[in-house]
Amino acid sequence: MTSRETTPFLPLGAEAGWDLPRQRQLTSRLFTMAFALIQWPWLLKSLSGGRQRDKAALLAELGLPAESLPNLGSWKADVFYLAKIRDHVRTLRPSHVVELGAGASSLVAARALQMEGRGRLIAFDQHPAFVEATAAWLSGLGVPADIRPAPLGPPPGDWPGAWYELSGLPDRIDLLLVDGPHWSLHPFVRGAAESLFDRIPVGGVVLLDDGARPGERIVMARWADRWPGFRFELLSGGSKGLIRGERIA
């Protein structure tokens, strides 16, 4: 989740719109708490949103007001991730961008598409009030975007945690942006994004934020094993790292 405003945070299970069996919920909670002890150095590093001059340069390049992104870092996007979104919109010139976890990244993706004169962003987030505020914020900046609430429910396949109840997805996703749900649901919760990989064409790309965290690196390893038609890499840079996967076959 990324935002111009302060983003909501709820403990494990509290934001899911369904009830885990009690034993499974307890097991997931204990695992997540234990994993937090492993990845706290990465969480501490992620408090930085990047250098102010880099943020200012990005906003100027996108023709956005300097005060557009006052809050970056923590569980919000950093400048490195935002710049990579801009770069991929330019190089891929996507027709359909789907985002999981709305906010500052929605602004950058939608504005980059607007400047290219083509493409559509559909962003999902589980917090309806946050979706409404984010949509109003982008509209106020003159940036069109389709931002939708998507409650959390049972995850697909064998992934733990919870997953978005998505509807109205395009058959083809040229660029998939994954920055949600929050890791406190489970360190591997974003792995369920692979349920959308069949929609990504050859040459299409998935970007997974917070790629330097141990949980996301385990997710990347599982994806690489399950999806040999993709090439995955960890991009170093920024405060949180970024995993990039490109469909090659």
PDB file of N, CA and C in Angstrom, residues 178-235:
ATOM      1  N   VAL A 178       2.630  -4.998  -7.837  1.00  0.00           N
ATOM      2  CA  VAL A 178       2.221  -5.700  -6.617  1.00  0.00           C
ATOM      3  C   VAL A 178       2.865  -5.028  -5.408  1.00  0.00           C
ATOM      4  N   ASP A 179       2.040  -4.337  -4.640  1.00  0.00           N
ATOM      5  CA  ASP A 179       2.520  -3.688  -3.417  1.00  0.00           C
ATOM      6  C   ASP A 179       1.506  -3.895  -2.290  1.00  0.00           C
ATOM      7  N   GLY A 180       0.833  -5.009  -2.301  1.00  0.00           N
ATOM      8  CA  GLY A 180      -0.141  -5.346  -1.286  1.00  0.00           C
ATOM      9  C   GLY A 180      -0.561  -6.797  -1.480  1.00  0.00           C
ATOM     10  N   PRO A 181      -1.215  -7.383  -0.468  1.00  0.00           N
ATOM     11  CA  PRO A 181      -1.530  -6.815   0.847  1.00  0.00           C
ATOM     12  C   PRO A 181      -0.281  -6.662   1.724  1.00  0.00           C
ATOM     13  N   HIS A 182      -0.487  -6.130   2.923  1.00  0.00           N
ATOM     14  CA  HIS A 182       0.609  -5.878   3.849  1.00  0.00           C
ATOM     15  C   HIS A 182       1.187  -7.185   4.384  1.00  0.00           C
ATOM     16  N   TRP A 183       2.499  -7.206   4.592  1.00  0.00           N
ATOM     17  CA  TRP A 183       3.187  -8.424   5.010  1.00  0.00           C
ATOM     18  C   TRP A 183       2.703  -8.945   6.367  1.00  0.00           C
ATOM     19  N   SER A 184       2.073  -8.077   7.178  1.00  0.00           N
ATOM     20  CA  SER A 184       1.641  -8.528   8.501  1.00  0.00           C
ATOM     21  C   SER A 184       0.562  -9.603   8.426  1.00  0.00           C
ATOM     22  N   LEU A 185      -0.093  -9.745   7.264  1.00  0.00           N
ATOM     23  CA  LEU A 185      -1.020 -10.861   7.088  1.00  0.00           C
ATOM     24  C   LEU A 185      -0.262 -12.176   6.979  1.00  0.00           C
ATOM     25  N   HIS A 186       0.881 -12.138   6.336  1.00  0.00           N
ATOM     26  CA  HIS A 186       1.807 -13.276   6.237  1.00  0.00           C
ATOM     27  C   HIS A 186       2.974 -12.813   5.374  1.00  0.00           C
ATOM     28  N   PRO A 187       4.207 -13.213   5.698  1.00  0.00           N
ATOM     29  CA  PRO A 187       5.360 -12.762   4.907  1.00  0.00           C
ATOM     30  C   PRO A 187       5.304 -13.156   3.436  1.00  0.00           C
ATOM     31  N   PHE A 188       4.530 -14.213   3.095  1.00  0.00           N
ATOM     32  CA  PHE A 188       4.474 -14.669   1.709  1.00  0.00           C
ATOM     33  C   PHE A 188       3.151 -14.284   1.044  1.00  0.00           C
ATOM     34  N   VAL A 189       2.405 -13.369   1.650  1.00  0.00           N
ATOM     35  CA  VAL A 189       1.040 -13.101   1.196  1.00  0.00           C
ATOM     36  C   VAL A 189       0.971 -12.642  -0.258  1.00  0.00           C
ATOM     37  N   ARG A 190       1.978 -11.927  -0.734  1.00  0.00           N
ATOM     38  CA  ARG A 190       1.921 -11.392  -2.098  1.00  0.00           C
ATOM     39  C   ARG A 190       2.225 -12.425  -3.166  1.00  0.00           C
ATOM     40  N   GLY A 191       2.632 -13.601  -2.727  1.00  0.00           N
ATOM     41  CA  GLY A 191       2.879 -14.664  -3.706  1.00  0.00           C
ATOM     42  C   GLY A 191       1.648 -15.025  -4.500  1.00  0.00           C
ATOM     43  N   ALA A 192       0.459 -14.782  -3.933  1.00  0.00           N
ATOM     44  CA  ALA A 192      -0.793 -15.116  -4.619  1.00  0.00           C
ATOM     45  C   ALA A 192      -1.009 -14.291  -5.876  1.00  0.00           C
ATOM     46  N   ALA A 193      -0.177 -13.271  -6.086  1.00  0.00           N
ATOM     47  CA  ALA A 193      -0.274 -12.502  -7.333  1.00  0.00           C
ATOM     48  C   ALA A 193      -0.034 -13.377  -8.554  1.00  0.00           C
ATOM     49  N   GLU A 194       0.575 -14.552  -8.365  1.00  0.00           N
ATOM     50  CA  GLU A 194       0.792 -15.446  -9.498  1.00  0.00           C
ATOM     51  C   GLU A 194      -0.526 -15.910 -10.113  1.00  0.00           C
ATOM     52  N   SER A 195      -1.620 -15.759  -9.395  1.00  0.00           N
ATOM     53  CA  SER A 195      -2.930 -16.120  -9.950  1.00  0.00           C
ATOM     54  C   SER A 195      -3.288 -15.260 -11.163  1.00  0.00           C
ATOM     55  N   LEU A 196      -2.556 -14.162 -11.379  1.00  0.00           N
ATOM     56  CA  LEU A 196      -2.783 -13.274 -12.527  1.00  0.00           C
ATOM     57  C   LEU A 196      -1.740 -13.459 -13.628  1.00  0.00           C
ATOM     58  N   PHE A 197      -0.756 -14.308 -13.404  1.00  0.00           N
ATOM     59  CA  PHE A 197       0.345 -14.423 -14.367  1.00  0.00           C
ATOM     60  C   PHE A 197      -0.115 -14.933 -15.733  1.00  0.00           C
ATOM     61  N   ASP A 198      -1.160 -15.746 -15.766  1.00  0.00           N
ATOM     62  CA  ASP A 198      -1.647 -16.253 -17.048  1.00  0.00           C
ATOM     63  C   ASP A 198      -2.142 -15.131 -17.955  1.00  0.00           C
ATOM     64  N   ARG A 199      -2.455 -13.984 -17.369  1.00  0.00           N
ATOM     65  CA  ARG A 199      -2.946 -12.851 -18.153  1.00  0.00           C
ATOM     66  C   ARG A 199      -1.807 -11.993 -18.718  1.00  0.00           C
ATOM     67  N   ILE A 200      -0.588 -12.238 -18.273  1.00  0.00           N
ATOM     68  CA  ILE A 200       0.553 -11.441 -18.716  1.00  0.00           C
ATOM     69  C   ILE A 200       1.103 -12.026 -20.022  1.00  0.00           C
ATOM     70  N   PRO A 201       1.169 -11.247 -21.098  1.00  0.00           N
ATOM     71  CA  PRO A 201       1.674 -11.759 -22.377  1.00  0.00           C
ATOM     72  C   PRO A 201       3.202 -11.794 -22.391  1.00  0.00           C
ATOM     73  N   VAL A 202       3.752 -12.442 -23.395  1.00  0.00           N
ATOM     74  CA  VAL A 202       5.208 -12.409 -23.598  1.00  0.00           C
ATOM     75  C   VAL A 202       5.635 -10.952 -23.751  1.00  0.00           C
ATOM     76  N   GLY A 203       6.643 -10.578 -22.988  1.00  0.00           N
ATOM     77  CA  GLY A 203       7.105  -9.198 -22.961  1.00  0.00           C
ATOM     78  C   GLY A 203       6.490  -8.389 -21.834  1.00  0.00           C
ATOM     79  N   GLY A 204       5.418  -8.911 -21.230  1.00  0.00           N
ATOM     80  CA  GLY A 204       4.801  -8.239 -20.100  1.00  0.00           C
ATOM     81  C   GLY A 204       5.632  -8.387 -18.838  1.00  0.00           C
ATOM     82  N   VAL A 205       5.367  -7.531 -17.858  1.00  0.00           N
ATOM     83  CA  VAL A 205       6.223  -7.438 -16.679  1.00  0.00           C
ATOM     84  C   VAL A 205       5.379  -7.396 -15.409  1.00  0.00           C
ATOM     85  N   VAL A 206       5.895  -8.032 -14.359  1.00  0.00           N
ATOM     86  CA  VAL A 206       5.363  -7.892 -13.004  1.00  0.00           C
ATOM     87  C   VAL A 206       6.438  -7.248 -12.148  1.00  0.00           C
ATOM     88  N   LEU A 207       6.060  -6.250 -11.348  1.00  0.00           N
ATOM     89  CA  LEU A 207       6.966  -5.611 -10.396  1.00  0.00           C
ATOM     90  C   LEU A 207       6.437  -5.865  -8.990  1.00  0.00           C
ATOM     91  N   LEU A 208       7.269  -6.457  -8.146  1.00  0.00           N
ATOM     92  CA  LEU A 208       6.930  -6.754  -6.753  1.00  0.00           C
ATOM     93  C   LEU A 208       7.760  -5.851  -5.852  1.00  0.00           C
ATOM     94  N   ASP A 209       7.097  -4.916  -5.172  1.00  0.00           N
ATOM     95  CA  ASP A 209       7.806  -3.985  -4.297  1.00  0.00           C
ATOM     96  C   ASP A 209       8.312  -4.708  -3.047  1.00  0.00           C
ATOM     97  N   ASP A 210       9.229  -4.043  -2.328  1.00  0.00           N
ATOM     98  CA  ASP A 210       9.832  -4.594  -1.097  1.00  0.00           C
ATOM     99  C   ASP A 210      10.619  -5.859  -1.392  1.00  0.00           C
ATOM    100  N   GLY A 211      11.246  -5.899  -2.565  1.00  0.00           N
ATOM    101  CA  GLY A 211      11.906  -7.115  -3.010  1.00  0.00           C
ATOM    102  C   GLY A 211      13.099  -7.545  -2.187  1.00  0.00           C
ATOM    103  N   ALA A 212      13.685  -6.652  -1.397  1.00  0.00           N
ATOM    104  CA  ALA A 212      14.847  -7.026  -0.591  1.00  0.00           C
ATOM    105  C   ALA A 212      14.459  -7.797   0.665  1.00  0.00           C
ATOM    106  N   ARG A 213      13.188  -7.774   1.043  1.00  0.00           N
ATOM    107  CA  ARG A 213      12.775  -8.484   2.252  1.00  0.00           C
ATOM    108  C   ARG A 213      12.889  -9.992   2.051  1.00  0.00           C
ATOM    109  N   PRO A 214      13.236 -10.730   3.108  1.00  0.00           N
ATOM    110  CA  PRO A 214      13.339 -12.193   2.979  1.00  0.00           C
ATOM    111  C   PRO A 214      12.061 -12.850   2.474  1.00  0.00           C
ATOM    112  N   GLY A 215      10.906 -12.383   2.935  1.00  0.00           N
ATOM    113  CA  GLY A 215       9.650 -12.980   2.489  1.00  0.00           C
ATOM    114  C   GLY A 215       9.448 -12.862   1.000  1.00  0.00           C
ATOM    115  N   GLU A 216       9.698 -11.674   0.454  1.00  0.00           N
ATOM    116  CA  GLU A 216       9.531 -11.466  -0.978  1.00  0.00           C
ATOM    117  C   GLU A 216      10.566 -12.248  -1.784  1.00  0.00           C
ATOM    118  N   ARG A 217      11.743 -12.445  -1.239  1.00  0.00           N
ATOM    119  CA  ARG A 217      12.737 -13.231  -1.968  1.00  0.00           C
ATOM    120  C   ARG A 217      12.355 -14.709  -2.016  1.00  0.00           C
ATOM    121  N   ILE A 218      11.727 -15.191  -0.963  1.00  0.00           N
ATOM    122  CA  ILE A 218      11.206 -16.566  -0.986  1.00  0.00           C
ATOM    123  C   ILE A 218      10.082 -16.668  -2.011  1.00  0.00           C
ATOM    124  N   VAL A 219       9.217 -15.658  -2.054  1.00  0.00           N
ATOM    125  CA  VAL A 219       8.160 -15.627  -3.062  1.00  0.00           C
ATOM    126  C   VAL A 219       8.767 -15.668  -4.460  1.00  0.00           C
ATOM    127  N   MET A 220       9.803 -14.876  -4.708  1.00  0.00           N
ATOM    128  CA  MET A 220      10.444 -14.861  -6.020  1.00  0.00           C
ATOM    129  C   MET A 220      10.983 -16.243  -6.386  1.00  0.00           C
ATOM    130  N   ALA A 221      11.601 -16.922  -5.422  1.00  0.00           N
ATOM    131  CA  ALA A 221      12.149 -18.256  -5.693  1.00  0.00           C
ATOM    132  C   ALA A 221      11.041 -19.236  -6.064  1.00  0.00           C
ATOM    133  N   ARG A 222       9.905 -19.142  -5.373  1.00  0.00           N
ATOM    134  CA  ARG A 222       8.778 -20.023  -5.703  1.00  0.00           C
ATOM    135  C   ARG A 222       8.218 -19.694  -7.081  1.00  0.00           C
ATOM    136  N   TRP A 223       8.092 -18.417  -7.378  1.00  0.00           N
ATOM    137  CA  TRP A 223       7.607 -18.026  -8.697  1.00  0.00           C
ATOM    138  C   TRP A 223       8.537 -18.547  -9.794  1.00  0.00           C
ATOM    139  N   ALA A 224       9.823 -18.401  -9.594  1.00  0.00           N
ATOM    140  CA  ALA A 224      10.783 -18.839 -10.607  1.00  0.00           C
ATOM    141  C   ALA A 224      10.677 -20.344 -10.846  1.00  0.00           C
ATOM    142  N   ASP A 225      10.407 -21.098  -9.794  1.00  0.00           N
ATOM    143  CA  ASP A 225      10.274 -22.544  -9.918  1.00  0.00           C
ATOM    144  C   ASP A 225       8.972 -22.921 -10.630  1.00  0.00           C
ATOM    145  N   ARG A 226       7.911 -22.181 -10.343  1.00  0.00           N
ATOM    146  CA  ARG A 226       6.595 -22.524 -10.877  1.00  0.00           C
ATOM    147  C   ARG A 226       6.333 -21.942 -12.272  1.00  0.00           C
ATOM    148  N   TRP A 227       7.037 -20.873 -12.605  1.00  0.00           N
ATOM    149  CA  TRP A 227       6.783 -20.158 -13.856  1.00  0.00           C
ATOM    150  C   TRP A 227       8.071 -20.040 -14.672  1.00  0.00           C
ATOM    151  N   PRO A 228       8.502 -21.148 -15.296  1.00  0.00           N
ATOM    152  CA  PRO A 228       9.752 -21.100 -16.072  1.00  0.00           C
ATOM    153  C   PRO A 228       9.684 -20.191 -17.288  1.00  0.00           C
ATOM    154  N   GLY A 229       8.471 -19.791 -17.676  1.00  0.00           N
ATOM    155  CA  GLY A 229       8.345 -18.867 -18.794  1.00  0.00           C
ATOM    156  C   GLY A 229       8.608 -17.427 -18.429  1.00  0.00           C
ATOM    157  N   PHE A 230       8.913 -17.163 -17.148  1.00  0.00           N
ATOM    158  CA  PHE A 230       9.259 -15.822 -16.683  1.00  0.00           C
ATOM    159  C   PHE A 230      10.732 -15.786 -16.282  1.00  0.00           C
ATOM    160  N   ARG A 231      11.346 -14.643 -16.428  1.00  0.00           N
ATOM    161  CA  ARG A 231      12.688 -14.405 -15.909  1.00  0.00           C
ATOM    162  C   ARG A 231      12.574 -13.391 -14.774  1.00  0.00           C
ATOM    163  N   PHE A 232      12.984 -13.806 -13.576  1.00  0.00           N
ATOM    164  CA  PHE A 232      12.875 -12.960 -12.388  1.00  0.00           C
ATOM    165  C   PHE A 232      14.257 -12.485 -11.952  1.00  0.00           C
ATOM    166  N   GLU A 233      14.291 -11.254 -11.453  1.00  0.00           N
ATOM    167  CA  GLU A 233      15.538 -10.703 -10.926  1.00  0.00           C
ATOM    168  C   GLU A 233      15.227  -9.716  -9.811  1.00  0.00           C
ATOM    169  N   LEU A 234      16.166  -9.623  -8.891  1.00  0.00           N
ATOM    170  CA  LEU A 234      16.067  -8.650  -7.806  1.00  0.00           C
ATOM    171  C   LEU A 234      16.860  -7.415  -8.201  1.00  0.00           C
ATOM    172  N   LEU A 235      16.162  -6.290  -8.322  1.00  0.00           N
ATOM    173  CA  LEU A 235      16.815  -5.030  -8.663  1.00  0.00           C
ATOM    174  C   LEU A 235      17.229  -4.332  -7.385  1.00  0.00           C
TER     175      LEU A 235
END
